[in-house]
Short mmCIF file of C-alpha atoms in Angstrom, two decimals:
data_model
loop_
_atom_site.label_atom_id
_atom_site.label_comp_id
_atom_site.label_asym_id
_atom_site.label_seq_id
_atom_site.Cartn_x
_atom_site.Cartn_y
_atom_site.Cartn_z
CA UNK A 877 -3.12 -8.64 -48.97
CA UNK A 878 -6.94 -8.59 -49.65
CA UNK A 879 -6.78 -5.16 -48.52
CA UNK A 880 -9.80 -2.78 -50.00
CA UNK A 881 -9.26 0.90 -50.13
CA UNK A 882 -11.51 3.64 -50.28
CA UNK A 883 -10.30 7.18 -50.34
CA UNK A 884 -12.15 10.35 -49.35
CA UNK A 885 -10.57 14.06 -49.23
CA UNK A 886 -12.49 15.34 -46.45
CA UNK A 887 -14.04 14.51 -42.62
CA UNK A 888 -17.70 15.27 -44.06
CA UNK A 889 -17.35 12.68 -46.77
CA UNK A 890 -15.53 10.12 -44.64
CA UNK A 891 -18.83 10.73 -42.28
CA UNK A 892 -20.94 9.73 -44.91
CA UNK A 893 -19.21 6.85 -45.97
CA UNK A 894 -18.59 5.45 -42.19
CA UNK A 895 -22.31 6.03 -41.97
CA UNK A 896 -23.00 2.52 -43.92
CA UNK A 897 -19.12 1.33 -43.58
CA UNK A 898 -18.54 1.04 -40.35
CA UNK A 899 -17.97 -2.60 -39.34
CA UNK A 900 -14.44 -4.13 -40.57
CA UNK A 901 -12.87 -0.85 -40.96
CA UNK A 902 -9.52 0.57 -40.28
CA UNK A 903 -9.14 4.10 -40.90
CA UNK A 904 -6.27 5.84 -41.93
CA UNK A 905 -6.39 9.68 -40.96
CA UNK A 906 -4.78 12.38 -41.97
CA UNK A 907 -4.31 14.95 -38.90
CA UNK A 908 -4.92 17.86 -41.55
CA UNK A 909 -7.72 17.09 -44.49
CA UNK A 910 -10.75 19.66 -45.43
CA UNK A 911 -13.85 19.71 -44.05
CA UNK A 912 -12.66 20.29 -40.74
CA UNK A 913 -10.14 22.36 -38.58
CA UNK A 914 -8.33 18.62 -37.99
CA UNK A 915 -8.65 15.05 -37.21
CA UNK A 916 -8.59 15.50 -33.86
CA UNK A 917 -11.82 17.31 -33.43
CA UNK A 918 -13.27 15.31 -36.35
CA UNK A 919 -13.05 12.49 -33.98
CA UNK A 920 -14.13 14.26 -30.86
CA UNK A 921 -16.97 15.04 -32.79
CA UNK A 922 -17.69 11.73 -33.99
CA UNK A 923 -17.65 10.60 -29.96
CA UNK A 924 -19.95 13.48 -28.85
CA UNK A 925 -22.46 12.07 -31.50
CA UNK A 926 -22.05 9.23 -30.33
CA UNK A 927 -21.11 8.06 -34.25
CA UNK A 928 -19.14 4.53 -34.92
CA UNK A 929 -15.09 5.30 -34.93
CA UNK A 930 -13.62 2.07 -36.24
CA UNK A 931 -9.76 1.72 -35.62
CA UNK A 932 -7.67 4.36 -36.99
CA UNK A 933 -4.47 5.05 -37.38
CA UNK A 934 -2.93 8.16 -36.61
CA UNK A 935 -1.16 10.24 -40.17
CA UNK A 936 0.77 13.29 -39.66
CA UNK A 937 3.14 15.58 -41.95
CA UNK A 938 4.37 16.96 -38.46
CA UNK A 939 6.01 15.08 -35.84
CA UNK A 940 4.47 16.40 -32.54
CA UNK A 941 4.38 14.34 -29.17
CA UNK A 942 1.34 16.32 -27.53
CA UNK A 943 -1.06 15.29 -30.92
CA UNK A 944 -0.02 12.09 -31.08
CA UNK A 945 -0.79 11.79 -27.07
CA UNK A 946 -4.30 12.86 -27.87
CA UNK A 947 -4.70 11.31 -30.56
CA UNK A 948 -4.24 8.18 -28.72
CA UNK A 949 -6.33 9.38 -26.16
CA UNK A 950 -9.04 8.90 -28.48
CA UNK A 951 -8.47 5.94 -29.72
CA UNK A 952 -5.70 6.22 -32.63
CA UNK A 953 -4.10 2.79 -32.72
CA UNK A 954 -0.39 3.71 -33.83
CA UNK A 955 0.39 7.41 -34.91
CA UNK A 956 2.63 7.64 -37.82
CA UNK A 957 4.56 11.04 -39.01
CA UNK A 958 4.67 11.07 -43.29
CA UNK A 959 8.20 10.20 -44.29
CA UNK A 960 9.25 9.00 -47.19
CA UNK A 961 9.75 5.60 -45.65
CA UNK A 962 5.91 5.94 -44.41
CA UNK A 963 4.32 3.55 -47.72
CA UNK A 964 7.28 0.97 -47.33
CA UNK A 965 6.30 0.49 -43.46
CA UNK A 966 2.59 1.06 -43.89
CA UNK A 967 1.84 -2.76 -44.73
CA UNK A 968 3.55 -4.55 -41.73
CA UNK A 969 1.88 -1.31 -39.34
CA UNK A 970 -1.75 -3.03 -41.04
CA UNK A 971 -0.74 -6.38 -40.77
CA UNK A 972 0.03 -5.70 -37.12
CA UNK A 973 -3.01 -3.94 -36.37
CA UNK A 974 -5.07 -6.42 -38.18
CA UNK A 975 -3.74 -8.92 -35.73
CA UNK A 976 -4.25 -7.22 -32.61
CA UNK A 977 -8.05 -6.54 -33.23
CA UNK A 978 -8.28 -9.76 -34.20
CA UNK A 979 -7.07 -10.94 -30.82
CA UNK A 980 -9.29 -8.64 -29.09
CA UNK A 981 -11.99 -10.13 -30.87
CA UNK A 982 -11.20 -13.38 -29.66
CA UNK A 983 -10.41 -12.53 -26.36
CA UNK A 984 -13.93 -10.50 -26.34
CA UNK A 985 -15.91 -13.17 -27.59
CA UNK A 986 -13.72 -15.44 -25.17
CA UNK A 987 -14.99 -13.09 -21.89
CA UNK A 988 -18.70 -13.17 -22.95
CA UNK A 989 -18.70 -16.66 -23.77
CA UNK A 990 -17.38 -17.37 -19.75
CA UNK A 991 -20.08 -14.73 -18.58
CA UNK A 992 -22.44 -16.65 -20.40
CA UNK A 993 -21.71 -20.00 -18.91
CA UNK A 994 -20.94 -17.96 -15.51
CA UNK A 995 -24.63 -16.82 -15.65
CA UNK A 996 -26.05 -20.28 -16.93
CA UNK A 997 -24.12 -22.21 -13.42
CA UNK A 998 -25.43 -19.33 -11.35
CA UNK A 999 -29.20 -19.53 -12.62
CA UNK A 1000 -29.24 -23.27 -12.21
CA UNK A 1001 -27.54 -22.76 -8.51
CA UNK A 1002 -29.93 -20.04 -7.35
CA UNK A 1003 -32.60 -22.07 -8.40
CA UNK A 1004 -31.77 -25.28 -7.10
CA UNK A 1005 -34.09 -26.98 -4.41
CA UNK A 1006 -30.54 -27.81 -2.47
CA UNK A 1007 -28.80 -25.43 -0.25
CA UNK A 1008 -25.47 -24.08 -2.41
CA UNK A 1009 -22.83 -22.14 0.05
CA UNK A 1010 -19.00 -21.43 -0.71
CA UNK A 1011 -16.69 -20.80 2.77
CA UNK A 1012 -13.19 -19.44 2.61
CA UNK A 1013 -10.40 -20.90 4.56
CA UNK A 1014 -11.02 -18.19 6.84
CA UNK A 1015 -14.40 -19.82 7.61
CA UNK A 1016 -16.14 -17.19 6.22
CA UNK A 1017 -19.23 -17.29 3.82
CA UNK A 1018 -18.15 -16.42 0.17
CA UNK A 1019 -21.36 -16.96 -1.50
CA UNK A 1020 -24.95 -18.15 -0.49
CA UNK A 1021 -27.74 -19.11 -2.92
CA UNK A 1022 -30.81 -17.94 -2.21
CA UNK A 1023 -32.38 -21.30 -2.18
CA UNK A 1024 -29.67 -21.91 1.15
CA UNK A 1025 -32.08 -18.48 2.66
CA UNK A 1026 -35.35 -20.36 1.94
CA UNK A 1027 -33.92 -24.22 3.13
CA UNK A 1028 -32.96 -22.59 6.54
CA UNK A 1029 -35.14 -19.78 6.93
CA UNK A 1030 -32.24 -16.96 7.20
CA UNK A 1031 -32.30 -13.53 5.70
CA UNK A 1032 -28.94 -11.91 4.68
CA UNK A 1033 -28.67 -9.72 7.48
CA UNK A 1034 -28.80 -12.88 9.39
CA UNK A 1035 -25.67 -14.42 8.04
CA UNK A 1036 -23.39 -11.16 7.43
CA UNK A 1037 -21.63 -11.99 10.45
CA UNK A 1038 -22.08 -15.55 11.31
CA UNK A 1039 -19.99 -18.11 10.60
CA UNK A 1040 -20.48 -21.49 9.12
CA UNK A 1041 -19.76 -23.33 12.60
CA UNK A 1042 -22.43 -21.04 14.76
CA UNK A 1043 -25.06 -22.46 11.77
CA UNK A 1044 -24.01 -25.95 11.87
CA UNK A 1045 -25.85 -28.69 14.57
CA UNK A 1046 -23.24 -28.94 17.68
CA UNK A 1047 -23.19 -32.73 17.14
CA UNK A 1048 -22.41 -32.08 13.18
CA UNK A 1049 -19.59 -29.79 13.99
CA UNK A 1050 -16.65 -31.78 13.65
CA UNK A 1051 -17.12 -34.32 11.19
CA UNK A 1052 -17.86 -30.44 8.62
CA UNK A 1053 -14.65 -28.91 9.62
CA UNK A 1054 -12.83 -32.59 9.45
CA UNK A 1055 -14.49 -32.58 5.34
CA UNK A 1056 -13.56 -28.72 4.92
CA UNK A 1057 -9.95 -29.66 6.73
CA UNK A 1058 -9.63 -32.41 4.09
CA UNK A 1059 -11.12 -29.55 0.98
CA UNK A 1060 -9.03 -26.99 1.78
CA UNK A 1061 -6.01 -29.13 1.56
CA UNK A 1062 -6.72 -30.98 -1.74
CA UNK A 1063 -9.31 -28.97 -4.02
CA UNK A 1064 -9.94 -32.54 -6.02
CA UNK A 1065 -11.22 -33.58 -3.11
CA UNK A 1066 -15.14 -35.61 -3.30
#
């Protein structure tokens, strides 16, 4: 499966091979390995130092609920008691895990990738020479770009309780809230 392994027998070695192996990594712990009292403060301690925890799965000779709650707590990704089914099932539990942090990936890189473009539309609206304001179909402002502030000489405390018909010219009045009618009833609308 293109799987590398690298083995350690205790938490003070595994620290010093994290230390320049941390990226692509998914850890395999035993609860109970030297070095430490277990793997649960091995990893508390690893958050306290603020030290890279990769992905880890959770390995146990004993079955108990309340570790494997904790473990998860910090971060173990599937907690698995030793049986002797436990190397028979260990490839699918990878294989699985492998594909969920993949997705996360993508759905991470997805997220900053819209925040991105979300913060390129808003720079190019807040410095726009035109006036940019969003209503609701409560007739209530949503959003105004500082550039509307400048155009019409309001502050924000002048507009936190006004509504877009008290700013609008008497005379424009209904031929705006004829248009918004006609928005708010098909989006595609132009």
């Amino acid at each position: 499966n293109n799987y590398h392994v690298h083995w350690v027998e205790d938490f003070t070695k595994a620290d010093d091979w994290l230390a320049i192996n941390c990226d692509d990594v998914l850890m395999i712990v035993d609860y109970s390995i030297a070095g430490a009292k277990n793997a649960q403060e091995w990893i508390k301690a690893r958050i306290a130092k603020g030290l890279c925890n990769p992905p880890f799965i959770m390995s146990t000779g004993q079955g108990d609920e309340r570790i494997a709650v904790e473990m998860m707590k910090l971060g173990a990704r599937d907690y698995l008691v030793k049986d002797s089914l436990l190397l028979e099932r260990l490839p699918d539990i990878i294989k699985r895990l492998k594909d969920e942090l993949e997705k996360e990936q993508r759905l991470e890189a997805a997220e900053n990738k819209i925040h991105e473009i979300s913060e390129f539309y808003k720079n190019i609206i807040e410095n726009a020479s035109d006036g940019v304001v969003l209503i609701n179909e409560q007739n209530k402002f949503v959003y105004i770009s500082s550039s509307s502030y400048k155009l019409f000489g309001y502050v924000l405390s002048d507009t936190e309780n006004l509504t877009p018909d008290e700013l609008t010219h008497p005379d424009d009045l209904p031929k705006v809230i004829a248009e918004l009618g006609k928005v708010f009833s098909n989006p595609n609308y132009s």
